[in-house]
Amino acid sequence: EPEVTQTPSHQVTQMGQEVILRCVPISNHLYFYWYRQILGQKVEFLVSFYNNEISEKSEIFDDQFSVERPDGSNFTLKIRSTKLEDSAMYFCASSESGPGNTIYFGEGSWLTVV
Amino acid sequence: AQTVTQSQPEMSVQEAETVTLSCTYDTSENNYYLFWYKQPPSRQMILVIRQEAYKQQNATENRFSVNFQKAAKSFSLKISDSQLGDTAMYFCAFHSQQAGTALIFGKGTTLSVSS
């Protein structure tokens, strides 16, 4: 069964460093997403991406964050100048079409900022 | 803005018994989609079941079924014949057809199944 894959599964970084989280969405999917889950809290939407541009973003997704689809398969989340409060599980997800279609999640990338 | 409320932070059930997890939501829209996701200790988000708001029939998926009450904006998940592997955090989620593509999650219910 096709699945969303994410790398790395766990990354530890120093405060102030830049981090890139990578994702390979399911191949025929058109919408891509990043969500975040701080330990013990609910899953929060960060950004959605369609047709090579951001289609929607939340208040969390400020200038510190950026997304990119550098080629036909990868979808990346870049976090510049990381802060302690960026420590969280970051989930990549994809869906075949727009709103209402099932969103499939990857296994997550656990980011620890020290 | 849409909101999703899960009022049960924790639930526990014995193996083979039935348990119901509650979810309510708030929206002014008529067409939307509702989901239950399971997050086991591995922390992966796994789709359990999906319901389209325009369908009156409740969705079922093997031992999992929902009770969708559109007028009451309620979307509960029933797990029959609970198994140890059902132990996980369960998230209810709302997906609007009109407001954009963000999936809105509730805070989750931790379900523990014991033998």
GROMACS .gro file of C-alpha atoms in nm:
model
  229
    1GLU     CA    1   0.000   0.000   0.000
    2PRO     CA    2   0.138   0.343  -0.093
    3GLU     CA    3   0.248   0.552   0.200
    4VAL     CA    4   0.390   0.889   0.293
    5THR     CA    5   0.752   0.862   0.401
    6GLN     CA    6   0.941   1.110   0.616
    7THR     CA    7   1.305   1.162   0.703
    8PRO     CA    8   1.462   1.191   0.948
    9SER     CA    9   1.255   1.005   1.203
   10HIS     CA   10   1.429   1.194   1.482
   11GLN     CA   11   1.659   1.496   1.479
   12VAL     CA   12   1.827   1.682   1.759
   13THR     CA   13   1.943   2.034   1.678
   14GLN     CA   14   2.095   2.328   1.857
   15MET     CA   15   1.882   2.633   1.915
   16GLY     CA   16   1.932   2.882   1.633
   17GLN     CA   17   2.020   2.619   1.373
   18GLU     CA   18   1.828   2.555   1.055
   19VAL     CA   19   1.646   2.226   1.005
   20ILE     CA   20   1.504   2.067   0.692
   21LEU     CA   21   1.245   1.793   0.725
   22ARG     CA   22   1.185   1.583   0.418
   23CYS     CA   23   0.879   1.403   0.294
   24VAL     CA   24   0.786   1.189  -0.005
   25PRO     CA   25   0.409   1.209  -0.052
   26ILE     CA   26   0.206   0.935  -0.216
   27SER     CA   27   0.286   0.953  -0.586
   28ASN     CA   28  -0.053   1.040  -0.740
   29HIS     CA   29  -0.149   1.286  -0.467
   30LEU     CA   30  -0.183   1.654  -0.545
   31TYR     CA   31  -0.219   1.821  -0.205
   32PHE     CA   32   0.058   1.821   0.053
   33TYR     CA   33   0.050   1.927   0.414
   34TRP     CA   34   0.261   1.980   0.722
   35TYR     CA   35   0.115   1.941   1.069
   36ARG     CA   36   0.280   1.973   1.409
   37GLN     CA   37   0.214   1.802   1.741
   38ILE     CA   38   0.381   1.930   2.052
   39LEU     CA   39   0.415   1.650   2.308
   40GLY     CA   40   0.086   1.587   2.485
   41GLN     CA   41  -0.106   1.836   2.274
   42LYS     CA   42  -0.331   1.818   1.973
   43VAL     CA   43  -0.225   1.807   1.611
   44GLU     CA   44  -0.199   2.155   1.459
   45PHE     CA   45  -0.214   2.251   1.094
   46LEU     CA   46   0.085   2.440   0.958
   47VAL     CA   47   0.051   2.465   0.581
   48SER     CA   48  -0.100   2.312   0.271
   49PHE     CA   49   0.058   2.313  -0.073
   50TYR     CA   50  -0.095   2.264  -0.415
   51ASN     CA   51   0.022   2.325  -0.768
   52ASN     CA   52   0.365   2.439  -0.649
   53GLU     CA   53   0.239   2.706  -0.415
   54ILE     CA   54   0.102   2.746  -0.065
   55SER     CA   55  -0.277   2.718  -0.068
   56GLU     CA   56  -0.335   2.781   0.300
   57LYS     CA   57  -0.126   2.843   0.610
   58SER     CA   58  -0.194   2.886   0.980
   59GLU     CA   59  -0.078   3.156   1.219
   60ILE     CA   60   0.196   2.922   1.335
   61PHE     CA   61   0.351   2.920   0.988
   62ASP     CA   62   0.537   3.250   1.010
   63ASP     CA   63   0.854   3.371   0.837
   64GLN     CA   64   1.057   3.115   1.027
   65PHE     CA   65   0.903   2.839   0.819
   66SER     CA   66   0.910   2.765   0.448
   67VAL     CA   67   0.808   2.477   0.225
   68GLU     CA   68   0.937   2.363  -0.107
   69ARG     CA   69   0.884   2.092  -0.363
   70PRO     CA   70   1.230   2.084  -0.518
   71ASP     CA   71   1.156   1.800  -0.757
   72GLY     CA   72   0.869   1.574  -0.858
   73SER     CA   73   0.872   1.365  -0.545
   74ASN     CA   74   1.006   1.546  -0.239
   75PHE     CA   75   0.825   1.800  -0.020
   76THR     CA   76   1.031   1.977   0.243
   77LEU     CA   77   0.971   2.190   0.550
   78LYS     CA   78   1.250   2.427   0.646
   79ILE     CA   79   1.266   2.579   0.992
   80ARG     CA   80   1.510   2.865   1.023
   81SER     CA   81   1.674   2.968   1.350
   82THR     CA   82   1.504   2.700   1.558
   83LYS     CA   83   1.370   2.778   1.904
   84LEU     CA   84   1.312   2.550   2.202
   85GLU     CA   85   0.937   2.570   2.145
   86ASP     CA   86   0.979   2.425   1.796
   87SER     CA   87   1.040   2.086   1.959
   88ALA     CA   88   0.754   1.871   1.834
   89MET     CA   89   0.655   1.587   1.606
   90TYR     CA   90   0.616   1.714   1.251
   91PHE     CA   91   0.382   1.520   1.027
   92CYS     CA   92   0.379   1.535   0.652
   93ALA     CA   93   0.056   1.436   0.481
   94SER     CA   94  -0.091   1.416   0.134
   95SER     CA   95  -0.427   1.372  -0.033
   96GLU     CA   96  -0.539   1.281  -0.380
   97SER     CA   97  -0.746   1.592  -0.431
   98GLY     CA   98  -0.873   1.883  -0.228
   99PRO     CA   99  -1.096   1.929   0.073
  100GLY     CA  100  -1.279   1.620   0.189
  101ASN     CA  101  -1.050   1.368   0.034
  102THR     CA  102  -0.874   1.145   0.283
  103ILE     CA  103  -0.548   1.284   0.413
  104TYR     CA  104  -0.278   1.024   0.467
  105PHE     CA  105  -0.006   1.092   0.720
  106GLY     CA  106   0.356   0.992   0.737
  107GLU     CA  107   0.512   0.847   1.048
  108GLY     CA  108   0.639   1.184   1.161
  109SER     CA  109   0.973   1.350   1.226
  110TRP     CA  110   1.045   1.412   1.590
  111LEU     CA  111   1.243   1.736   1.629
  112THR     CA  112   1.419   1.815   1.953
  113VAL     CA  113   1.571   2.160   1.991
  114VAL     CA  114   1.828   2.190   2.270
  115ALA     CA  115  -1.407   2.914   1.262
  116GLN     CA  116  -1.462   2.543   1.297
  117THR     CA  117  -1.385   2.374   1.627
  118VAL     CA  118  -1.372   2.011   1.734
  119THR     CA  119  -1.428   1.905   2.094
  120GLN     CA  120  -1.344   1.573   2.250
  121SER     CA  121  -1.468   1.582   2.607
  122GLN     CA  122  -1.313   1.256   2.726
  123PRO     CA  123  -0.938   1.291   2.781
  124GLU     CA  124  -0.906   0.925   2.883
  125MET     CA  125  -1.113   0.610   2.849
  126SER     CA  126  -1.051   0.251   2.946
  127VAL     CA  127  -1.217  -0.071   2.842
  128GLN     CA  128  -1.172  -0.444   2.886
  129GLU     CA  129  -1.081  -0.664   2.596
  130ALA     CA  130  -1.383  -0.779   2.392
  131GLU     CA  131  -1.605  -0.504   2.529
  132THR     CA  132  -1.751  -0.209   2.340
  133VAL     CA  133  -1.650   0.151   2.394
  134THR     CA  134  -1.776   0.479   2.253
  135LEU     CA  135  -1.563   0.789   2.210
  136SER     CA  136  -1.741   1.123   2.188
  137CYS     CA  137  -1.680   1.411   1.951
  138THR     CA  138  -1.873   1.729   1.884
  139TYR     CA  139  -1.792   2.002   1.637
  140ASP     CA  140  -1.905   2.345   1.546
  141THR     CA  141  -1.953   2.471   1.193
  142SER     CA  142  -2.195   2.680   0.993
  143GLU     CA  143  -2.133   2.479   0.679
  144ASN     CA  144  -2.357   2.215   0.533
  145ASN     CA  145  -2.106   2.007   0.338
  146TYR     CA  146  -1.801   1.877   0.519
  147TYR     CA  147  -1.618   1.562   0.616
  148LEU     CA  148  -1.540   1.402   0.948
  149PHE     CA  149  -1.266   1.160   1.037
  150TRP     CA  150  -1.135   0.953   1.323
  151TYR     CA  151  -0.761   0.898   1.335
  152LYS     CA  152  -0.576   0.659   1.564
  153GLN     CA  153  -0.233   0.740   1.704
  154PRO     CA  154  -0.068   0.439   1.872
  155PRO     CA  155   0.246   0.473   2.086
  156SER     CA  156   0.451   0.474   1.765
  157ARG     CA  157   0.286   0.817   1.707
  158GLN     CA  158   0.189   0.748   1.348
  159MET     CA  159  -0.150   0.891   1.248
  160ILE     CA  160  -0.368   0.615   1.107
  161LEU     CA  161  -0.705   0.675   0.947
  162VAL     CA  162  -0.979   0.476   1.118
  163ILE     CA  163  -1.298   0.592   0.951
  164ARG     CA  164  -1.441   0.870   0.733
  165GLN     CA  165  -1.791   1.020   0.710
  166GLU     CA  166  -1.931   1.255   0.449
  167ALA     CA  167  -2.182   1.499   0.598
  168TYR     CA  168  -2.421   1.465   0.305
  169LYS     CA  169  -2.459   1.093   0.373
  170GLN     CA  170  -2.719   0.998   0.630
  171GLN     CA  171  -2.590   0.643   0.663
  172ASN     CA  172  -2.332   0.598   0.938
  173ALA     CA  173  -1.992   0.481   0.820
  174THR     CA  174  -1.863   0.144   0.935
  175GLU     CA  175  -1.524  -0.019   0.902
  176ASN     CA  176  -1.506  -0.368   1.049
  177ARG     CA  177  -1.521  -0.326   1.430
  178PHE     CA  178  -1.537   0.053   1.402
  179SER     CA  179  -1.856   0.246   1.342
  180VAL     CA  180  -1.975   0.599   1.391
  181ASN     CA  181  -2.292   0.759   1.515
  182PHE     CA  182  -2.323   1.074   1.306
  183GLN     CA  183  -2.589   1.318   1.424
  184LYS     CA  184  -2.568   1.613   1.188
  185ALA     CA  185  -2.827   1.831   1.360
  186ALA     CA  186  -2.658   1.783   1.694
  187LYS     CA  187  -2.311   1.816   1.536
  188SER     CA  188  -2.203   1.497   1.702
  189PHE     CA  189  -1.973   1.230   1.563
  190SER     CA  190  -1.899   0.948   1.806
  191LEU     CA  191  -1.683   0.644   1.739
  192LYS     CA  192  -1.787   0.300   1.857
  193ILE     CA  193  -1.527   0.027   1.887
  194SER     CA  194  -1.674  -0.320   1.919
  195ASP     CA  195  -1.491  -0.627   2.048
  196SER     CA  196  -1.202  -0.412   2.171
  197GLN     CA  197  -0.855  -0.553   2.125
  198LEU     CA  198  -0.528  -0.476   2.299
  199GLY     CA  199  -0.401  -0.329   1.974
  200ASP     CA  200  -0.672  -0.064   1.990
  201THR     CA  201  -0.483   0.105   2.272
  202ALA     CA  202  -0.400   0.447   2.130
  203MET     CA  203  -0.489   0.813   2.123
  204TYR     CA  204  -0.794   0.876   1.905
  205PHE     CA  205  -0.844   1.207   1.730
  206CYS     CA  206  -1.165   1.335   1.580
  207ALA     CA  207  -1.109   1.568   1.284
  208PHE     CA  208  -1.315   1.804   1.070
  209HIS     CA  209  -1.247   1.889   0.709
  210SER     CA  210  -1.440   2.170   0.546
  211GLN     CA  211  -1.527   2.164   0.180
  212GLN     CA  212  -1.539   2.541   0.154
  213ALA     CA  213  -1.303   2.698   0.402
  214GLY     CA  214  -0.982   2.549   0.269
  215THR     CA  215  -0.783   2.239   0.307
  216ALA     CA  216  -0.684   2.242   0.676
  217LEU     CA  217  -0.788   1.938   0.879
  218ILE     CA  218  -0.901   2.055   1.224
  219PHE     CA  219  -0.831   1.815   1.510
  220GLY     CA  220  -0.979   1.771   1.854
  221LYS     CA  221  -0.750   1.731   2.154
  222GLY     CA  222  -0.779   1.354   2.147
  223THR     CA  223  -0.896   1.073   2.373
  224THR     CA  224  -0.648   0.824   2.515
  225LEU     CA  225  -0.800   0.477   2.503
  226SER     CA  226  -0.653   0.195   2.711
  227VAL     CA  227  -0.763  -0.162   2.644
  228SER     CA  228  -0.676  -0.412   2.914
  229SER     CA  229  -0.697  -0.790   2.930
   0.00000   0.00000   0.00000
